[in-house]
Coordinates of N, CA and C in Angstrom, one line a residue:
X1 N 91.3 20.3 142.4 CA 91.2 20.1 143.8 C 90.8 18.6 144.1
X2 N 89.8 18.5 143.5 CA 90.0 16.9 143.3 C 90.8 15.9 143.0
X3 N 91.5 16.3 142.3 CA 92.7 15.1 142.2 C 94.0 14.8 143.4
X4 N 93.6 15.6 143.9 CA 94.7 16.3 145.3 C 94.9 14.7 146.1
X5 N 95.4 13.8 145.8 CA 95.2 12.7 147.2 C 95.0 13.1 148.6
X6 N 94.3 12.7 149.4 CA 94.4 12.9 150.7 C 95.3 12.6 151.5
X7 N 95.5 13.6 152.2 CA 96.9 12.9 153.1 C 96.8 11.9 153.7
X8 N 97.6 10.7 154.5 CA 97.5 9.5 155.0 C 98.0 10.0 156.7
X9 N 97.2 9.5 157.7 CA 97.3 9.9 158.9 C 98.5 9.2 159.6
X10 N 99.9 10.3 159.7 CA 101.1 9.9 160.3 C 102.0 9.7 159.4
X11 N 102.0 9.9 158.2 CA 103.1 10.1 157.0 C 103.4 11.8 157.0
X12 N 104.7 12.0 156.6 CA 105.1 13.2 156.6 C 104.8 13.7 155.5
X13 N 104.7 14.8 155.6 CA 104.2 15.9 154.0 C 105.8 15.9 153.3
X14 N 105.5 16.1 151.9 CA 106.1 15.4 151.3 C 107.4 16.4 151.0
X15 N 108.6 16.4 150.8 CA 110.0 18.1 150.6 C 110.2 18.2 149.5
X16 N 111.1 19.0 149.6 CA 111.2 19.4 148.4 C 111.2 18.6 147.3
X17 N 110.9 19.2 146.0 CA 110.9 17.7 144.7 C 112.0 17.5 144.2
X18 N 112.0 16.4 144.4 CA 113.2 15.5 143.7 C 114.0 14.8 144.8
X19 N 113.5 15.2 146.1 CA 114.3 14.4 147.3 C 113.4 13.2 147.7
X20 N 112.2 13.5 147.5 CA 111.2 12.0 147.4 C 111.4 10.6 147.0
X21 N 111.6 9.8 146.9 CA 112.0 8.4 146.2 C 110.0 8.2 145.6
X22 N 109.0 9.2 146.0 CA 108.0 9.1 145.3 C 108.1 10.0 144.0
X23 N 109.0 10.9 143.8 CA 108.9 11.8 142.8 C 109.7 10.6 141.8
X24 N 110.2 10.1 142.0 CA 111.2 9.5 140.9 C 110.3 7.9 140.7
X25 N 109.3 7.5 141.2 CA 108.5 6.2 141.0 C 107.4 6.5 140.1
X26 N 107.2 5.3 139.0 CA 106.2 5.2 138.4 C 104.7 5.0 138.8
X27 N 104.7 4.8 139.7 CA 103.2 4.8 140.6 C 103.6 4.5 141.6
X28 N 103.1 4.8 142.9 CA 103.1 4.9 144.1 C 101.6 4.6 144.8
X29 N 101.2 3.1 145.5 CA 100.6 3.1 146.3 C 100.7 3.2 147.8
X30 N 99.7 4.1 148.0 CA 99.7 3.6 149.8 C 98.5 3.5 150.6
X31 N 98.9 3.2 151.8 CA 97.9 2.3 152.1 C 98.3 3.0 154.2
X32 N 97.1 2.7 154.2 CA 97.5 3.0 156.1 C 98.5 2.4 157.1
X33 N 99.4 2.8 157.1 CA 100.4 2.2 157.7 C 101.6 2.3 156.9
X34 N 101.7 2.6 155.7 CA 103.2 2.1 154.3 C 102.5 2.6 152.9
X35 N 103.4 2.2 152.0 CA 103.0 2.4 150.5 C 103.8 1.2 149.7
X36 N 103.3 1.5 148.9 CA 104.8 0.6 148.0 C 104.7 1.4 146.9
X37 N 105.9 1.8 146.2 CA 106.6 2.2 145.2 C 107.2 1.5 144.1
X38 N 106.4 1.7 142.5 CA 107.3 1.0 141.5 C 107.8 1.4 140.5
X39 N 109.0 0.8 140.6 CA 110.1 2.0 139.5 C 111.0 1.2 139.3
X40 N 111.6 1.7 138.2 CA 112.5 1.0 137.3 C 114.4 1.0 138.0
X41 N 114.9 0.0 138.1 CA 116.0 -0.4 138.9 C 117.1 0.7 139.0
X42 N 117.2 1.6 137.7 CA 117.9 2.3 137.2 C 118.1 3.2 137.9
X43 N 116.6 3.9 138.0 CA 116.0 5.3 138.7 C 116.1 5.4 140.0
X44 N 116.3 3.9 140.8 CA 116.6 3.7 142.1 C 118.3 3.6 142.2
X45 N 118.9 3.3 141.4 CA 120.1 3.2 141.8 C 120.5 4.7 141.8
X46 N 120.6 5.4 140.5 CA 120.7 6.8 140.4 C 120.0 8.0 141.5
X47 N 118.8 7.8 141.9 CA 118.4 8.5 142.9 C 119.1 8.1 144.2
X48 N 119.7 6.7 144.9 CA 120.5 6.7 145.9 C 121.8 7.0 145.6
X49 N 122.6 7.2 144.0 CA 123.9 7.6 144.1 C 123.9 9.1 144.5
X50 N 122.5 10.0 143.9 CA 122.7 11.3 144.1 C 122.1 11.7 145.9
X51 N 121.7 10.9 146.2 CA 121.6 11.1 147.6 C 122.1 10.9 148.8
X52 N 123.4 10.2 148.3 CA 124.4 10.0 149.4 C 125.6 9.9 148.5
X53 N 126.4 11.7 148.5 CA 127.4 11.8 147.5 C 128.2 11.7 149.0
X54 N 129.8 11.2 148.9 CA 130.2 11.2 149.8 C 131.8 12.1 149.0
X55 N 132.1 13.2 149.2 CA 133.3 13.9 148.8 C 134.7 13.6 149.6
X56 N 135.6 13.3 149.0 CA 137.2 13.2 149.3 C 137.4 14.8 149.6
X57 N 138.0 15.0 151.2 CA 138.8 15.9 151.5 C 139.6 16.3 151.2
X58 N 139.7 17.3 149.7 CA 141.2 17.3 149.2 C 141.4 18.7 148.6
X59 N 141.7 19.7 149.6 CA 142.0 21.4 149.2 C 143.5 21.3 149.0
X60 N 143.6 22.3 147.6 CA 145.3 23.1 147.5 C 145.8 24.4 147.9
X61 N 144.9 24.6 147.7 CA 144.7 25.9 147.8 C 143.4 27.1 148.4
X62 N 143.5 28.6 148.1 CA 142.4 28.9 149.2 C 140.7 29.0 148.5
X63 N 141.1 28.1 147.8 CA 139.5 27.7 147.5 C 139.1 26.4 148.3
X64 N 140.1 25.6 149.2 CA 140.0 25.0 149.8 C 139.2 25.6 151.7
X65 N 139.2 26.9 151.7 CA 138.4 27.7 152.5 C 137.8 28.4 152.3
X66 N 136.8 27.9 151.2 CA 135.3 28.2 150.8 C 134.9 27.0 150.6
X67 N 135.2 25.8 150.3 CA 134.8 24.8 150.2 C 134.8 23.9 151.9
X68 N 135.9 24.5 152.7 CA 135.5 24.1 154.2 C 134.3 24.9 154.8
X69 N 134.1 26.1 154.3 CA 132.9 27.0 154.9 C 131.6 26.0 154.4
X70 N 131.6 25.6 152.8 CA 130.4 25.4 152.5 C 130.1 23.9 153.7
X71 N 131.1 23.3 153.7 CA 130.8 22.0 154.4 C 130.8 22.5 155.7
X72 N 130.4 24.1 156.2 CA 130.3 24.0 158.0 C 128.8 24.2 158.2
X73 N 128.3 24.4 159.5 CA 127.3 24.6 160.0 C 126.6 25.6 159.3
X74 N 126.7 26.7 158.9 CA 125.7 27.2 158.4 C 125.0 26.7 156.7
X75 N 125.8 25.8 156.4 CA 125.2 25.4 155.1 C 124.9 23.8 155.1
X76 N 125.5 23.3 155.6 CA 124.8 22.0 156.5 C 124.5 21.4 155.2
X77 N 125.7 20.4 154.5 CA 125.1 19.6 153.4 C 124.8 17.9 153.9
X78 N 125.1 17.9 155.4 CA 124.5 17.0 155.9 C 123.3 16.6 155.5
X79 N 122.7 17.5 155.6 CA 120.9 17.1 155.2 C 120.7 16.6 153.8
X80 N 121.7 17.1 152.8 CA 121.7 16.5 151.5 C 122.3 15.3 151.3
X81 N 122.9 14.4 152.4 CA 123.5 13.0 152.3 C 124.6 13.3 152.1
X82 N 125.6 14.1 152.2 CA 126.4 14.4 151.9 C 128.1 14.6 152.7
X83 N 128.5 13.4 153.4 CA 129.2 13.7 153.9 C 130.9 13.1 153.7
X84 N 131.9 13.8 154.5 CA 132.8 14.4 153.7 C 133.6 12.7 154.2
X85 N 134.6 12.2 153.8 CA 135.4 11.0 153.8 C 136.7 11.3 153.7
X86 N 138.1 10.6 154.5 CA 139.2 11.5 154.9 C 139.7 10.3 154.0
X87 N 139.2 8.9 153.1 CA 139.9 8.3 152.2 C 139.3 8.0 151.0
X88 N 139.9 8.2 149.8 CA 139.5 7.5 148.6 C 138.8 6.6 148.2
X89 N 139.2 5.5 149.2 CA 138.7 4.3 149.3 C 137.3 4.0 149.8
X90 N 136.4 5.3 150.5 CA 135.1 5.6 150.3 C 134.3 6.7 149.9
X91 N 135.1 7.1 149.2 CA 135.2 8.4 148.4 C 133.6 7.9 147.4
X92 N 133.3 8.8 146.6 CA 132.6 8.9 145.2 C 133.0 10.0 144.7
X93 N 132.9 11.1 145.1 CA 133.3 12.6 144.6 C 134.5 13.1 144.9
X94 N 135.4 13.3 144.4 CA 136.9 14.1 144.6 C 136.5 15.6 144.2
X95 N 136.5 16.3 145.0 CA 136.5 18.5 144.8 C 137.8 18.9 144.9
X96 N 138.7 19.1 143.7 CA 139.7 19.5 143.3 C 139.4 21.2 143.5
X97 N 140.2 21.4 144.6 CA 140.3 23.3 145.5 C 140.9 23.9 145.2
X98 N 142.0 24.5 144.5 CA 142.8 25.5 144.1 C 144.2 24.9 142.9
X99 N 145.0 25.5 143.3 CA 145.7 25.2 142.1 C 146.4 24.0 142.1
X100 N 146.1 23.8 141.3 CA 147.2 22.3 140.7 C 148.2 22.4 140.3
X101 N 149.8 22.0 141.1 CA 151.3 21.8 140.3 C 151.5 20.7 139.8
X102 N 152.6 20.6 139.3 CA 152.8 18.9 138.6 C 153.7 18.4 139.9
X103 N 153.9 18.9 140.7 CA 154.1 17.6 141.7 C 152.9 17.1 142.5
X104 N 152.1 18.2 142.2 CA 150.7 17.2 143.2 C 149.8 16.9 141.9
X105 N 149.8 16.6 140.4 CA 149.0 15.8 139.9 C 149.7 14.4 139.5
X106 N 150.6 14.0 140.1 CA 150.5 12.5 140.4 C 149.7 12.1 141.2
X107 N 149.8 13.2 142.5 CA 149.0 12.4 143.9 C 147.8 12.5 143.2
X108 N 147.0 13.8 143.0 CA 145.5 13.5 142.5 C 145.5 12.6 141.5
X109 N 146.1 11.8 140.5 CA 145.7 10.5 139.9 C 146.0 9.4 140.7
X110 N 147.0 9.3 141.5 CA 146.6 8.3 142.2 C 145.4 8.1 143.1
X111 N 145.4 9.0 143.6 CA 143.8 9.4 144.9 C 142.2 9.1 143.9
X112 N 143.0 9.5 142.7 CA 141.3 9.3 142.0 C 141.4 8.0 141.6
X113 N 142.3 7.4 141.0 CA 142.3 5.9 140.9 C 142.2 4.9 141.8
X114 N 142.3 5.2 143.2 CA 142.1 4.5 144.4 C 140.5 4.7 144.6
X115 N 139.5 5.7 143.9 CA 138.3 6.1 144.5 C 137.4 4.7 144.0
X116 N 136.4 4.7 143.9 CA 135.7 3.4 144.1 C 134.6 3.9 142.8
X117 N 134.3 3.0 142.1 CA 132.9 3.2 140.7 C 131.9 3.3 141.1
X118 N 131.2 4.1 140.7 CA 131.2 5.4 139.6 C 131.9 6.4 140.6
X119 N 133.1 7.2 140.3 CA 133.4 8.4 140.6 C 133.6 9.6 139.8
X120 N 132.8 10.8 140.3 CA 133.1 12.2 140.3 C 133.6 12.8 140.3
X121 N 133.6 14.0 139.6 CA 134.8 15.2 140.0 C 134.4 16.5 139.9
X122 N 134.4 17.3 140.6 CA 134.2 18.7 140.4 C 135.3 19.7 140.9
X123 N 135.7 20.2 140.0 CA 136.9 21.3 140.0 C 136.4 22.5 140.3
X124 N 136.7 23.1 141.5 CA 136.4 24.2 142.1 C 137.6 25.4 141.9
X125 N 136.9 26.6 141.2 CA 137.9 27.6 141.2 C 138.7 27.7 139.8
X126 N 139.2 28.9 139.6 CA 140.0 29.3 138.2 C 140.6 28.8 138.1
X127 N 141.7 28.6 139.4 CA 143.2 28.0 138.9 C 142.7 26.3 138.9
X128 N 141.8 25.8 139.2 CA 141.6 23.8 139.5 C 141.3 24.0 138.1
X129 N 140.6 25.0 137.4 CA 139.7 25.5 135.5 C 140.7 25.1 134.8
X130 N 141.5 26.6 135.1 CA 142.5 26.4 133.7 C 143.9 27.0 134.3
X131 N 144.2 26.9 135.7 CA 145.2 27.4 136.0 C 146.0 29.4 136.5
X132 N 144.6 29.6 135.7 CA 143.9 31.3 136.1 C 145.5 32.2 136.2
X133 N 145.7 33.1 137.0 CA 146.8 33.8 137.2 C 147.7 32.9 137.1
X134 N 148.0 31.8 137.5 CA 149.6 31.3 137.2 C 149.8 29.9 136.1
X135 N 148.7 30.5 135.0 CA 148.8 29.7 134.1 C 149.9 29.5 133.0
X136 N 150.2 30.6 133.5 CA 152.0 30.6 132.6 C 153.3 30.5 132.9
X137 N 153.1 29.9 134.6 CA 154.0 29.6 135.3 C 154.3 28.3 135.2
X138 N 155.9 27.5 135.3 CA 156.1 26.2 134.6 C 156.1 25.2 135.6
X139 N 155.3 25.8 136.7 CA 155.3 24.1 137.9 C 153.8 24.3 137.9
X140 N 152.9 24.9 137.2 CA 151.4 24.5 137.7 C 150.6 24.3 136.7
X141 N 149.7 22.9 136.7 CA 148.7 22.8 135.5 C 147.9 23.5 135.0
X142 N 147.8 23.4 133.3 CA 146.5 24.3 133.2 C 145.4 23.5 133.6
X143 N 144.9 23.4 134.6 CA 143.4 22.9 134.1 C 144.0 21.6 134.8
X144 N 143.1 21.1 135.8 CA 143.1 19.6 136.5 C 142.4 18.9 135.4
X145 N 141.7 19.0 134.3 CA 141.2 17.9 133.6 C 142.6 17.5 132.1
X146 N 143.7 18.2 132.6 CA 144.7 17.7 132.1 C 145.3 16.2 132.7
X147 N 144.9 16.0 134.1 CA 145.0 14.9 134.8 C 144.0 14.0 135.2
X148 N 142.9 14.1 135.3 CA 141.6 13.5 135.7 C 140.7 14.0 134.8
X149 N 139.7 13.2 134.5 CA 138.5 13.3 134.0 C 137.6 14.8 135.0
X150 N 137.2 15.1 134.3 CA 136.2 16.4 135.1 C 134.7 16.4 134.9
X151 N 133.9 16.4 135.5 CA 132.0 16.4 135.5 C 131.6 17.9 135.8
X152 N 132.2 18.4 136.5 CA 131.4 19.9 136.5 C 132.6 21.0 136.8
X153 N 132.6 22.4 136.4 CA 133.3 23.3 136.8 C 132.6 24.0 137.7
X154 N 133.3 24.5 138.9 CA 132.4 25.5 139.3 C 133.8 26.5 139.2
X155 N 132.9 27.8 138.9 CA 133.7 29.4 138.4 C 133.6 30.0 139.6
X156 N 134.9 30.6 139.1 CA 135.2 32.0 140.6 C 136.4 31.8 140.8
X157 N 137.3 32.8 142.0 CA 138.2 33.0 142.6 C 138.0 33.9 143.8
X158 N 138.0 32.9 144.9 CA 137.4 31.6 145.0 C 136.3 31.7 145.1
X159 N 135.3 30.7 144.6 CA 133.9 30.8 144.6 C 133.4 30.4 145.6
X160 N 132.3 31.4 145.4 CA 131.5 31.4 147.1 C 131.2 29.7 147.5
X161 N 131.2 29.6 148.4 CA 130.1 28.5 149.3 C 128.4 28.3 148.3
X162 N 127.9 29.1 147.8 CA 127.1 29.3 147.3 C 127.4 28.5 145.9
X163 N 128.2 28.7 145.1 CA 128.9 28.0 143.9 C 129.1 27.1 143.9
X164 N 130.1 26.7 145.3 CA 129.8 25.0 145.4 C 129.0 24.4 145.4
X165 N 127.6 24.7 145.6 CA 126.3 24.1 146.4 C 125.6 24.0 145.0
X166 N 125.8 25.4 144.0 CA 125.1 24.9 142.7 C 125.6 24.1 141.7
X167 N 127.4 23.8 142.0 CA 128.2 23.2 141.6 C 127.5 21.6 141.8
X168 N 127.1 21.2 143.1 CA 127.1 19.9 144.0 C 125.7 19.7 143.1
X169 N 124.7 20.8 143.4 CA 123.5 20.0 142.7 C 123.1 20.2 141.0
X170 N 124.4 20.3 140.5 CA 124.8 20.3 139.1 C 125.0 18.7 139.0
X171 N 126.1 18.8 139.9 CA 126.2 16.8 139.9 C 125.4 16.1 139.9
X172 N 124.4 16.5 141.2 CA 123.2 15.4 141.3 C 122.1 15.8 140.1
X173 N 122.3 16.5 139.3 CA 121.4 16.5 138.2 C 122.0 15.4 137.4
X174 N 123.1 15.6 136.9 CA 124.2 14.8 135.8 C 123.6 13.2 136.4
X175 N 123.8 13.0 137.9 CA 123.5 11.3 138.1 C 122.2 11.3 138.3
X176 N 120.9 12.4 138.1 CA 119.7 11.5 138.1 C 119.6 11.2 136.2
X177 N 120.4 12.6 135.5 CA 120.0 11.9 134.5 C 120.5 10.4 133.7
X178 N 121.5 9.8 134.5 CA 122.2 8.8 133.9 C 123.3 9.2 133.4
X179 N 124.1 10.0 133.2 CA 125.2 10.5 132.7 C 126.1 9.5 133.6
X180 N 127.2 9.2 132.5 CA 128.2 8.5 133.3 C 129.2 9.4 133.8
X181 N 130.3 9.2 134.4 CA 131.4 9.8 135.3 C 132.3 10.2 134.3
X182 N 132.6 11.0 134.7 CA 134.3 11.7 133.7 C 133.5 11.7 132.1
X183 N 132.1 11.8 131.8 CA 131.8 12.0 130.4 C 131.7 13.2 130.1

């Protein structure tokens, strides 16, 4: 109980851990009115990549409406920095939604090679996996990481809103630890 610092009069109590920029600093002073924080360049860059992911708009299919649910109002990943971008070009995260054919994995390599460094990927759903029920059909990929590099799967057909969200903070685990993109 003693070691408890006192709270500072008119700073906010502190949220959840890991959304802090004080959880992730090597010491943290403060002082009435401010603080200062010191930490390593790294841990600041990585903690603002994971806190402002910005996802590419890009459904095939009907995992592409569980992934518009997770991004509505009741799940609100706004508050996680998290908002959605209608071009590549300020993209970080590409969510590959349903099934992939080989006429649309040209477009998704071009769309991911237009995206900006470091970029992500998370493949949502069986058929974005491995192709799932029409994996033995001769117009559709097995598996989007036959075309793009892949960072996280999330499982299901189609996987809840809920999947994607443990999918999403799967990612932001991967960039606080430093892991690089498509490794």
């Amino acid at each position: 109980m003693a070691d408890d610092p006192l709270p500072v009069v008119g700073q906010p109590e502190a949220g959840p851990a890991g959304s802090a920029l004080t959880d992730i600093a090597e010491e943290v002073v403060r002082f009435p009115g401010g603080g200062v924080a010191i930490l390593r360049s790294d841990a600041l860059f990585h903690w603002a990549q994971k806190s402002s992911m910005w996802p590419l708009t890009f459904g095939l299919a009907c995992c592409a409406i569980e992934m518009m649910a997770t991004f509505a109002g009741r799940f609100d990943l706004d508050r996680f920095g998290i908002f959605l971008r209608p071009t590549p070009r300020q993209s970080d995260v590409m969510i590959i939604a349903g099934t992939v054919t080989i006429k649309m994995a040209p477009r998704i390599r071009t769309l991911y090679d237009q995206m900006a460094h470091p970029k992500w990927v998370i493949s949502m759903g069986s058929c974005a996996n491995s192709g799932d029920h029409y994996r033995n059909v001769y117009s559709v990929v097995p598996g989007v990481d036959h075309v793009i590099p892949v960072d996280i799967y999330v499982a299901g057909c189609p996987p809840t809103p809920e999947a994607l969200l443990e999918g999403i903070f799967a990612l932001q685990r991967k960039i606080m630890e430093g892991d690089r993109a498509g490794a």
